[in-house]
Amino acid sequence: NTHWSQATQAYLSQPSEIRNHHHHRLVEGLASAFESHFVLPLIDDQSDDGNATWLGRMAGDTWQRFANLRAGLGFMWAHPGKKLVGMGTEFANGQGWRSAGELDWSLLDDPCHGGMLRLVADLNRLYGNEPALHHFDCQPEGFAWVVGDDSVNSVIAFMRYGPEGTAPLLAISNFTPRVLTGYRLGVPALGTWYEVLNTDSTFYGGSNVGNAHGVRAQLSPSHGYPASLELTLPPLATLLLRQGDWPA
């Protein structure tokens, strides 16, 4: 799905203050996610502006570029479709892959690059362990919108579902550098919802904002769901939450 790749890259390359005008790029990708058995490519390639890597195309200062890429990777793994990452992208290689040379392995000494590698490893592990992320990968019954129209805050949220008897996951991406507190999202079940992934974790090079102790759902309908959560959304980050009553 090269259209998804181009649209996501175009969105993440925009300064955060004007992303509200490009929100449709993310929504359109999810609207057409089940038209085929898609593979989502995240491949470094030479571009017209000379930036050969995804990291180089991210908007903002150095911290924001890494945060944008982490958030984009989290969004990609939560998104329906198989994942394809180019050589070196898993640790934000410094330049595009070169057939005559090796990757910039020394970058792994940098906590930001090392954190990116840990994030991809955890995303892969989560993808294999959580049926909601892979069982209905190319089928509409594995996906449901929560929020797709919040262009003002550049937030997108959706549910992923596995087979009956397995835990659903709530995926949320905040594509602004602002911390959003008290952000209400509808969920299908009561109980406490826990983060199983937060791309803003210090383990990955982030600022460690989030909902570390879990959030208890309130019997307050929202977004068409019978219950809701009041969450803290970290800056330029993707969260995956799991309802805690399900077996691990």
Coordinates of C-alpha atoms in Angstrom, one line a residue:
N1 CA 0.0 0.0 0.0
T2 CA 2.3 2.7 -1.2
H3 CA -0.5 5.2 -1.0
W4 CA -0.6 4.7 2.8
S5 CA 3.1 5.1 3.0
Q6 CA 3.1 8.4 1.0
A7 CA 0.1 9.8 2.8
T8 CA 1.6 9.0 6.3
Q9 CA 5.0 10.4 5.3
A10 CA 3.4 13.6 4.0
Y11 CA 1.4 14.0 7.2
L12 CA 4.3 13.5 9.5
S13 CA 6.5 15.8 7.5
Q14 CA 4.1 18.7 8.2
P15 CA 4.7 21.1 11.2
S16 CA 2.4 20.1 14.0
E17 CA 0.7 23.5 14.0
I18 CA -0.8 22.9 10.5
R19 CA -1.5 19.1 10.7
N20 CA -5.1 19.8 11.3
H21 CA -5.3 20.7 7.6
H22 CA -3.9 17.3 6.7
H23 CA -5.9 15.1 9.1
H24 CA -7.8 13.5 6.2
R25 CA -4.6 11.7 5.1
L26 CA -4.7 9.4 8.1
V27 CA -8.5 8.9 8.0
E28 CA -8.5 8.1 4.3
G29 CA -5.9 5.4 4.8
L30 CA -8.1 3.6 7.4
A31 CA -11.2 4.0 5.3
S32 CA -9.6 2.0 2.5
A33 CA -7.7 -0.5 4.7
F34 CA -9.9 -3.5 3.8
E35 CA -10.0 -3.1 0.0
S36 CA -7.2 -5.6 -0.3
H37 CA -4.7 -7.6 1.8
F38 CA -2.3 -4.7 2.2
V39 CA 1.3 -4.6 3.2
L40 CA 2.3 -1.2 4.8
P41 CA 5.8 -0.2 3.7
L42 CA 8.1 2.0 5.7
I43 CA 11.0 2.1 3.3
D44 CA 13.8 4.7 3.1
D45 CA 14.3 6.0 -0.3
Q46 CA 15.8 9.1 -1.9
S47 CA 13.3 12.0 -2.1
D48 CA 13.2 15.2 -4.0
D49 CA 14.3 17.3 -1.0
G50 CA 17.4 15.1 -0.4
N51 CA 16.2 13.4 2.7
A52 CA 16.7 9.7 2.3
T53 CA 15.3 8.5 5.6
W54 CA 12.0 8.6 7.4
L55 CA 13.7 10.2 10.3
G56 CA 15.1 13.0 8.1
R57 CA 11.6 13.7 6.8
M58 CA 10.0 14.1 10.2
A59 CA 9.0 17.6 11.2
G60 CA 10.4 19.5 14.2
D61 CA 13.6 19.6 16.2
T62 CA 15.7 16.5 16.9
W63 CA 13.5 15.3 19.8
Q64 CA 10.3 15.9 17.9
R65 CA 11.6 14.1 14.8
F66 CA 12.4 11.0 16.9
A67 CA 9.0 11.3 18.7
N68 CA 7.2 11.7 15.4
L69 CA 8.8 8.5 14.0
R70 CA 8.1 6.6 17.2
A71 CA 4.4 7.7 17.1
G72 CA 4.3 6.8 13.4
L73 CA 5.6 3.3 14.0
G74 CA 3.1 2.8 16.8
F75 CA 0.3 3.9 14.5
M76 CA 1.6 1.6 11.8
W77 CA 1.6 -1.5 14.0
A78 CA -1.9 -0.7 15.3
H79 CA -3.1 -0.1 11.7
P80 CA -4.7 -3.0 9.8
G81 CA -2.3 -4.5 7.3
K82 CA 1.1 -6.4 7.4
K83 CA 4.2 -4.4 8.2
L84 CA 7.3 -3.9 6.0
V85 CA 10.2 -1.9 7.4
G86 CA 13.3 -1.0 5.3
M87 CA 16.7 -2.1 6.4
G88 CA 17.9 0.3 9.1
T89 CA 14.6 2.0 9.7
E90 CA 14.1 -0.1 12.8
F91 CA 16.8 2.0 14.6
A92 CA 16.4 5.3 12.5
N93 CA 19.5 4.8 10.4
G94 CA 21.3 8.1 9.7
Q95 CA 21.1 7.8 5.9
G96 CA 19.4 5.8 3.3
W97 CA 20.5 2.2 2.8
R98 CA 23.5 1.9 0.5
S99 CA 24.3 -1.3 -1.4
A100 CA 28.1 -0.6 -1.2
G101 CA 28.2 0.1 2.5
E102 CA 26.9 -1.1 5.9
L103 CA 24.3 0.4 8.2
D104 CA 25.4 3.0 10.7
W105 CA 25.6 0.5 13.6
S106 CA 27.4 3.0 15.8
L107 CA 24.2 5.0 16.1
L108 CA 22.9 2.4 18.5
D109 CA 25.2 4.0 21.1
D110 CA 22.8 7.0 21.0
P111 CA 19.8 6.5 23.4
C112 CA 17.4 7.8 20.8
H113 CA 18.4 5.3 18.2
G114 CA 18.7 2.5 20.7
G115 CA 15.3 3.4 22.0
M116 CA 13.9 3.1 18.5
L117 CA 15.2 -0.4 18.2
R118 CA 13.7 -1.4 21.5
L119 CA 10.4 0.1 20.4
V120 CA 10.3 -2.0 17.2
A121 CA 11.2 -5.1 19.1
D122 CA 8.4 -4.5 21.5
L123 CA 5.9 -3.7 18.7
N124 CA 6.8 -7.0 17.0
R125 CA 6.4 -8.9 20.3
L126 CA 3.0 -7.2 20.9
Y127 CA 1.9 -7.9 17.4
G128 CA 2.5 -11.6 17.8
N129 CA 1.0 -11.8 21.3
E130 CA -2.2 -9.8 20.8
P131 CA -4.7 -11.5 18.5
A132 CA -6.5 -8.1 18.2
L133 CA -3.5 -6.9 16.1
H134 CA -3.3 -9.7 13.6
H135 CA -6.3 -12.1 13.6
F136 CA -8.6 -10.0 11.5
D137 CA -5.8 -8.0 10.0
C138 CA -7.5 -7.4 6.6
Q139 CA -11.1 -7.8 7.6
P140 CA -13.4 -5.0 8.8
E141 CA -14.7 -6.9 11.9
G142 CA -11.2 -6.4 13.5
F143 CA -11.5 -2.6 13.4
A144 CA -13.9 0.1 14.8
W145 CA -13.6 3.8 14.9
V146 CA -13.5 5.7 18.2
V147 CA -12.3 9.2 17.1
G148 CA -11.5 10.0 13.5
D149 CA -12.6 13.6 13.2
D150 CA -10.5 15.4 15.9
S151 CA -8.4 17.4 13.5
V152 CA -8.1 20.3 16.0
N153 CA -6.0 18.1 18.4
S154 CA -4.6 15.9 15.6
V155 CA -5.8 12.8 17.6
I156 CA -6.9 9.6 16.0
A157 CA -8.3 6.6 18.0
F158 CA -9.7 3.2 17.1
M159 CA -10.4 -0.3 18.5
R160 CA -8.8 -3.5 17.2
Y161 CA -10.6 -6.8 17.9
G162 CA -9.5 -10.4 17.8
P163 CA -11.6 -13.6 17.9
E164 CA -14.3 -14.0 20.5
G165 CA -12.8 -14.5 24.0
T166 CA -9.7 -12.3 23.4
A167 CA -9.0 -8.8 24.6
P168 CA -9.7 -5.8 22.3
L169 CA -7.1 -3.0 22.2
L170 CA -7.6 0.7 22.1
A171 CA -5.1 2.6 19.9
I172 CA -4.6 6.3 20.2
S173 CA -2.2 8.6 18.5
N174 CA -1.6 12.2 19.5
F175 CA 0.3 13.9 16.7
T176 CA 0.9 17.2 18.4
P177 CA 3.7 18.1 20.8
R178 CA 1.1 19.1 23.5
V179 CA 0.2 16.9 26.4
L180 CA -3.6 16.4 26.4
T181 CA -5.1 15.8 29.8
G182 CA -8.6 14.6 30.6
Y183 CA -9.1 13.4 27.0
R184 CA -12.3 11.3 26.9
L185 CA -12.6 8.2 24.7
G186 CA -15.4 5.7 24.5
V187 CA -14.6 2.0 25.2
P188 CA -16.7 -1.2 24.9
A189 CA -16.1 -2.5 28.5
L190 CA -15.7 -1.3 32.1
G191 CA -12.8 -2.2 34.3
T192 CA -9.3 -0.8 34.3
W193 CA -7.5 -0.3 31.0
Y194 CA -3.7 -0.5 31.1
E195 CA -1.1 0.7 28.7
V196 CA 0.6 -2.2 26.9
L197 CA 2.6 0.2 24.8
N198 CA 3.5 3.9 25.1
T199 CA 5.9 5.3 22.5
D200 CA 6.7 8.2 24.8
S201 CA 8.3 5.9 27.4
T202 CA 11.8 6.8 28.5
F203 CA 12.7 3.3 27.6
Y204 CA 12.3 4.4 24.0
G205 CA 13.7 7.9 24.4
G206 CA 10.5 9.7 25.3
S207 CA 9.4 12.0 28.1
N208 CA 7.5 9.3 30.0
V209 CA 4.1 11.0 30.1
G210 CA 1.1 8.7 30.2
N211 CA -1.2 6.5 32.3
A212 CA 1.2 4.2 34.0
H213 CA -1.1 2.9 36.7
G214 CA -4.0 2.3 34.4
V215 CA -7.3 4.1 34.0
R216 CA -10.6 2.9 35.3
A217 CA -13.5 3.1 32.8
Q218 CA -16.5 5.2 33.8
L219 CA -20.1 4.3 33.1
S220 CA -20.4 7.3 31.0
P221 CA -21.2 6.6 27.3
S222 CA -19.1 8.3 24.7
H223 CA -18.4 8.0 21.0
G224 CA -21.1 5.3 20.7
Y225 CA -19.6 3.1 23.4
P226 CA -21.3 2.3 26.8
A227 CA -18.3 3.4 28.9
S228 CA -15.4 5.8 28.6
L229 CA -11.9 6.7 29.8
E230 CA -10.3 10.0 30.8
L231 CA -6.8 9.7 29.5
T232 CA -3.6 11.7 29.5
L233 CA -2.2 11.7 26.0
P234 CA 1.6 12.2 25.8
P235 CA 3.1 14.5 23.1
L236 CA 3.7 13.0 19.7
A237 CA 3.0 9.5 20.8
T238 CA 0.9 6.4 20.2
L239 CA -0.7 4.4 23.1
L240 CA -2.1 0.9 23.0
L241 CA -4.4 0.1 26.0
R242 CA -5.8 -3.3 27.0
Q243 CA -8.7 -4.0 29.4
G244 CA -7.2 -5.6 32.4
D245 CA -9.9 -8.3 33.1
W246 CA -8.8 -10.4 30.1
P247 CA -6.3 -13.2 30.6
A248 CA -2.7 -12.3 29.7

